[in-house]
């Protein structure tokens, strides 16, 4: 039977392999990784994202040059505060499994099987929460969805609402849209009305570019399978593809682009919003994100960190905990957009 050090080393090697080949293969996480939006930091109680609301000082027009200059200044900075989301999942190996699978290779095989299962579960829950806000296990992780689902109530802290600016009411990072919407603390929105056209997507590109401090358009488009199929039919043979790779060692993948944005098909999109939401029971078809205006923060010791295999008191088992500490953060909502009711 392999010693404890072999098991622990094996878990660490499997963790690195499966993060690359399993977790980061999901469309949302792949998009975040490819655009350099995964930020690893060490420690801290929370993440504070500076947000600029208003002007620092006033303009004085000069005629003779002797006019008094308005020297009044204000502090335009606010802080959006995002608490860490902490969660863990165990990998358990019991005495019977170890006895039945003697030898280093056999134990490696069974550990790999268990690690794959854990990584798959974590990947599904993280993506479900960020896209739909529908996870019952990782509720403290921020969600892009501010509209709820057919089975989940509206999340009052969801980023993107499928209604016009004046009707948006969520609170993101502790800052209420109702208070700061005049200072661009709201998301862009288009209702495709059941029939999506390229003009709908173009409008979102224009709206987001007008309000992005850098003057750039979204570079990440997350689309539901049906809205992407509709998009392909609209583009016909004009669509362009680029070859991308997730990380060293992964196979290149073909990703469609539109106006400089990479398109990722996410199976969690296309869900029906909660009927009590402002947008009603319509489909959430796509998110358009500006990568320079959001990040996924992860603690250096909490990005799927695998602990030592330790005996579980009172049982014939050993367990290693996979620990995660992360949060999705933004400092400018008007650079992001949502497209609803665009499944056909």
PDB file of N, CA and C in Angstrom, residues 53 144-147 155-172 174-188 333-334 336 338:
ATOM      1  N   UNK A  53     -17.291  57.804  -9.373  1.00  0.00           N
ATOM      2  CA  UNK A  53     -18.598  58.407  -9.607  1.00  0.00           C
ATOM      3  C   UNK A  53     -18.425  59.929  -9.622  1.00  0.00           C
ATOM      4  N   UNK A 144     -23.979  36.905 -12.400  1.00  0.00           N
ATOM      5  CA  UNK A 144     -24.281  37.872 -13.448  1.00  0.00           C
ATOM      6  C   UNK A 144     -25.787  38.085 -13.576  1.00  0.00           C
ATOM      7  N   UNK A 145     -26.559  37.127 -13.109  1.00  0.00           N
ATOM      8  CA  UNK A 145     -28.008  37.134 -13.313  1.00  0.00           C
ATOM      9  C   UNK A 145     -28.754  37.869 -12.207  1.00  0.00           C
ATOM     10  N   UNK A 146     -29.394  38.976 -12.575  1.00  0.00           N
ATOM     11  CA  UNK A 146     -30.204  39.718 -11.621  1.00  0.00           C
ATOM     12  C   UNK A 146     -31.687  39.546 -11.860  1.00  0.00           C
ATOM     13  N   UNK A 147     -32.066  38.420 -12.466  1.00  0.00           N
ATOM     14  CA  UNK A 147     -33.458  38.216 -12.872  1.00  0.00           C
ATOM     15  C   UNK A 147     -34.093  36.963 -12.301  1.00  0.00           C
ATOM     16  N   UNK A 155     -32.249  37.518  -7.558  1.00  0.00           N
ATOM     17  CA  UNK A 155     -31.109  37.798  -6.698  1.00  0.00           C
ATOM     18  C   UNK A 155     -30.899  39.310  -6.645  1.00  0.00           C
ATOM     19  N   UNK A 156     -31.028  39.897  -5.475  1.00  0.00           N
ATOM     20  CA  UNK A 156     -30.973  41.354  -5.328  1.00  0.00           C
ATOM     21  C   UNK A 156     -29.576  41.913  -5.537  1.00  0.00           C
ATOM     22  N   UNK A 157     -28.563  41.021  -5.674  1.00  0.00           N
ATOM     23  CA  UNK A 157     -27.196  41.489  -5.914  1.00  0.00           C
ATOM     24  C   UNK A 157     -26.687  41.070  -7.301  1.00  0.00           C
ATOM     25  N   UNK A 158     -27.570  40.505  -8.143  1.00  0.00           N
ATOM     26  CA  UNK A 158     -27.167  40.098  -9.489  1.00  0.00           C
ATOM     27  C   UNK A 158     -26.784  41.307 -10.335  1.00  0.00           C
ATOM     28  N   UNK A 159     -25.751  41.157 -11.163  1.00  0.00           N
ATOM     29  CA  UNK A 159     -25.206  42.290 -11.914  1.00  0.00           C
ATOM     30  C   UNK A 159     -26.124  42.778 -13.022  1.00  0.00           C
ATOM     31  N   UNK A 160     -26.629  41.850 -13.850  1.00  0.00           N
ATOM     32  CA  UNK A 160     -27.267  42.221 -15.108  1.00  0.00           C
ATOM     33  C   UNK A 160     -28.776  41.978 -15.042  1.00  0.00           C
ATOM     34  N   UNK A 161     -29.541  43.051 -15.214  1.00  0.00           N
ATOM     35  CA  UNK A 161     -30.998  42.972 -15.186  1.00  0.00           C
ATOM     36  C   UNK A 161     -31.558  43.201 -16.585  1.00  0.00           C
ATOM     37  N   UNK A 162     -32.589  42.448 -16.922  1.00  0.00           N
ATOM     38  CA  UNK A 162     -33.176  42.523 -18.254  1.00  0.00           C
ATOM     39  C   UNK A 162     -34.246  43.576 -18.375  1.00  0.00           C
ATOM     40  N   UNK A 163     -33.968  44.749 -17.848  1.00  0.00           N
ATOM     41  CA  UNK A 163     -34.906  45.874 -17.915  1.00  0.00           C
ATOM     42  C   UNK A 163     -34.123  47.150 -18.200  1.00  0.00           C
ATOM     43  N   UNK A 164     -34.850  48.210 -18.552  1.00  0.00           N
ATOM     44  CA  UNK A 164     -34.221  49.489 -18.861  1.00  0.00           C
ATOM     45  C   UNK A 164     -33.552  50.086 -17.624  1.00  0.00           C
ATOM     46  N   UNK A 165     -32.657  51.021 -17.874  1.00  0.00           N
ATOM     47  CA  UNK A 165     -31.864  51.645 -16.818  1.00  0.00           C
ATOM     48  C   UNK A 165     -32.700  52.134 -15.640  1.00  0.00           C
ATOM     49  N   UNK A 166     -33.785  52.839 -15.914  1.00  0.00           N
ATOM     50  CA  UNK A 166     -34.585  53.452 -14.855  1.00  0.00           C
ATOM     51  C   UNK A 166     -35.267  52.433 -13.950  1.00  0.00           C
ATOM     52  N   UNK A 167     -35.390  51.194 -14.412  1.00  0.00           N
ATOM     53  CA  UNK A 167     -36.085  50.168 -13.632  1.00  0.00           C
ATOM     54  C   UNK A 167     -35.137  49.206 -12.932  1.00  0.00           C
ATOM     55  N   UNK A 168     -33.831  49.368 -13.123  1.00  0.00           N
ATOM     56  CA  UNK A 168     -32.882  48.451 -12.494  1.00  0.00           C
ATOM     57  C   UNK A 168     -32.744  48.776 -11.008  1.00  0.00           C
ATOM     58  N   UNK A 169     -32.763  47.735 -10.184  1.00  0.00           N
ATOM     59  CA  UNK A 169     -32.857  47.961  -8.743  1.00  0.00           C
ATOM     60  C   UNK A 169     -31.893  47.128  -7.907  1.00  0.00           C
ATOM     61  N   UNK A 170     -30.997  46.353  -8.502  1.00  0.00           N
ATOM     62  CA  UNK A 170     -30.118  45.494  -7.705  1.00  0.00           C
ATOM     63  C   UNK A 170     -28.995  46.318  -7.054  1.00  0.00           C
ATOM     64  N   UNK A 171     -28.340  45.700  -6.109  1.00  0.00           N
ATOM     65  CA  UNK A 171     -27.218  46.317  -5.394  1.00  0.00           C
ATOM     66  C   UNK A 171     -25.983  45.454  -5.629  1.00  0.00           C
ATOM     67  N   UNK A 172     -24.976  46.034  -6.250  1.00  0.00           N
ATOM     68  CA  UNK A 172     -23.771  45.289  -6.621  1.00  0.00           C
ATOM     69  C   UNK A 172     -22.571  45.849  -5.852  1.00  0.00           C
ATOM     70  N   UNK A 174     -22.393  46.329  -2.807  1.00  0.00           N
ATOM     71  CA  UNK A 174     -22.864  47.229  -1.758  1.00  0.00           C
ATOM     72  C   UNK A 174     -23.340  48.579  -2.276  1.00  0.00           C
ATOM     73  N   UNK A 175     -23.269  48.807  -3.597  1.00  0.00           N
ATOM     74  CA  UNK A 175     -23.687  50.068  -4.199  1.00  0.00           C
ATOM     75  C   UNK A 175     -24.995  49.863  -4.950  1.00  0.00           C
ATOM     76  N   UNK A 176     -26.026  50.581  -4.554  1.00  0.00           N
ATOM     77  CA  UNK A 176     -27.361  50.403  -5.134  1.00  0.00           C
ATOM     78  C   UNK A 176     -27.459  51.100  -6.484  1.00  0.00           C
ATOM     79  N   UNK A 177     -27.998  50.387  -7.467  1.00  0.00           N
ATOM     80  CA  UNK A 177     -28.213  51.004  -8.780  1.00  0.00           C
ATOM     81  C   UNK A 177     -29.172  52.195  -8.669  1.00  0.00           C
ATOM     82  N   UNK A 178     -30.170  52.087  -7.805  1.00  0.00           N
ATOM     83  CA  UNK A 178     -31.136  53.170  -7.649  1.00  0.00           C
ATOM     84  C   UNK A 178     -30.467  54.458  -7.192  1.00  0.00           C
ATOM     85  N   UNK A 179     -29.395  54.335  -6.426  1.00  0.00           N
ATOM     86  CA  UNK A 179     -28.674  55.506  -5.919  1.00  0.00           C
ATOM     87  C   UNK A 179     -27.684  56.054  -6.932  1.00  0.00           C
ATOM     88  N   UNK A 180     -27.041  55.158  -7.672  1.00  0.00           N
ATOM     89  CA  UNK A 180     -25.924  55.588  -8.520  1.00  0.00           C
ATOM     90  C   UNK A 180     -26.167  55.370 -10.014  1.00  0.00           C
ATOM     91  N   UNK A 181     -27.391  55.072 -10.417  1.00  0.00           N
ATOM     92  CA  UNK A 181     -27.625  54.793 -11.840  1.00  0.00           C
ATOM     93  C   UNK A 181     -27.317  56.013 -12.716  1.00  0.00           C
ATOM     94  N   UNK A 182     -27.475  57.235 -12.192  1.00  0.00           N
ATOM     95  CA  UNK A 182     -27.161  58.431 -12.969  1.00  0.00           C
ATOM     96  C   UNK A 182     -25.665  58.558 -13.214  1.00  0.00           C
ATOM     97  N   UNK A 183     -24.873  57.785 -12.488  1.00  0.00           N
ATOM     98  CA  UNK A 183     -23.421  57.799 -12.641  1.00  0.00           C
ATOM     99  C   UNK A 183     -22.940  56.511 -13.305  1.00  0.00           C
ATOM    100  N   UNK A 184     -23.805  55.917 -14.112  1.00  0.00           N
ATOM    101  CA  UNK A 184     -23.486  54.752 -14.939  1.00  0.00           C
ATOM    102  C   UNK A 184     -23.338  53.445 -14.157  1.00  0.00           C
ATOM    103  N   UNK A 185     -23.967  53.391 -12.985  1.00  0.00           N
ATOM    104  CA  UNK A 185     -23.951  52.128 -12.229  1.00  0.00           C
ATOM    105  C   UNK A 185     -25.198  51.328 -12.602  1.00  0.00           C
ATOM    106  N   UNK A 186     -25.234  50.873 -13.845  1.00  0.00           N
ATOM    107  CA  UNK A 186     -26.325  50.061 -14.367  1.00  0.00           C
ATOM    108  C   UNK A 186     -25.788  49.318 -15.588  1.00  0.00           C
ATOM    109  N   UNK A 187     -26.490  48.275 -16.013  1.00  0.00           N
ATOM    110  CA  UNK A 187     -26.037  47.498 -17.171  1.00  0.00           C
ATOM    111  C   UNK A 187     -26.829  47.857 -18.421  1.00  0.00           C
ATOM    112  N   UNK A 188     -26.260  47.547 -19.586  1.00  0.00           N
ATOM    113  CA  UNK A 188     -26.957  47.742 -20.853  1.00  0.00           C
ATOM    114  C   UNK A 188     -27.896  46.559 -21.094  1.00  0.00           C
ATOM    115  N   UNK A 333     -20.427  48.758 -14.289  1.00  0.00           N
ATOM    116  CA  UNK A 333     -21.522  47.936 -14.806  1.00  0.00           C
ATOM    117  C   UNK A 333     -21.948  48.319 -16.217  1.00  0.00           C
ATOM    118  N   UNK A 334     -21.851  49.589 -16.581  1.00  0.00           N
ATOM    119  CA  UNK A 334     -22.356  50.033 -17.887  1.00  0.00           C
ATOM    120  C   UNK A 334     -21.534  49.492 -19.051  1.00  0.00           C
ATOM    121  N   UNK A 336     -21.053  46.303 -19.383  1.00  0.00           N
ATOM    122  CA  UNK A 336     -21.558  44.949 -19.572  1.00  0.00           C
ATOM    123  C   UNK A 336     -23.020  44.996 -20.020  1.00  0.00           C
ATOM    124  N   UNK A 338     -26.812  42.590 -21.260  1.00  0.00           N
ATOM    125  CA  UNK A 338     -27.605  41.362 -21.293  1.00  0.00           C
ATOM    126  C   UNK A 338     -28.570  41.434 -22.473  1.00  0.00           C
TER     127      UNK A 338
END
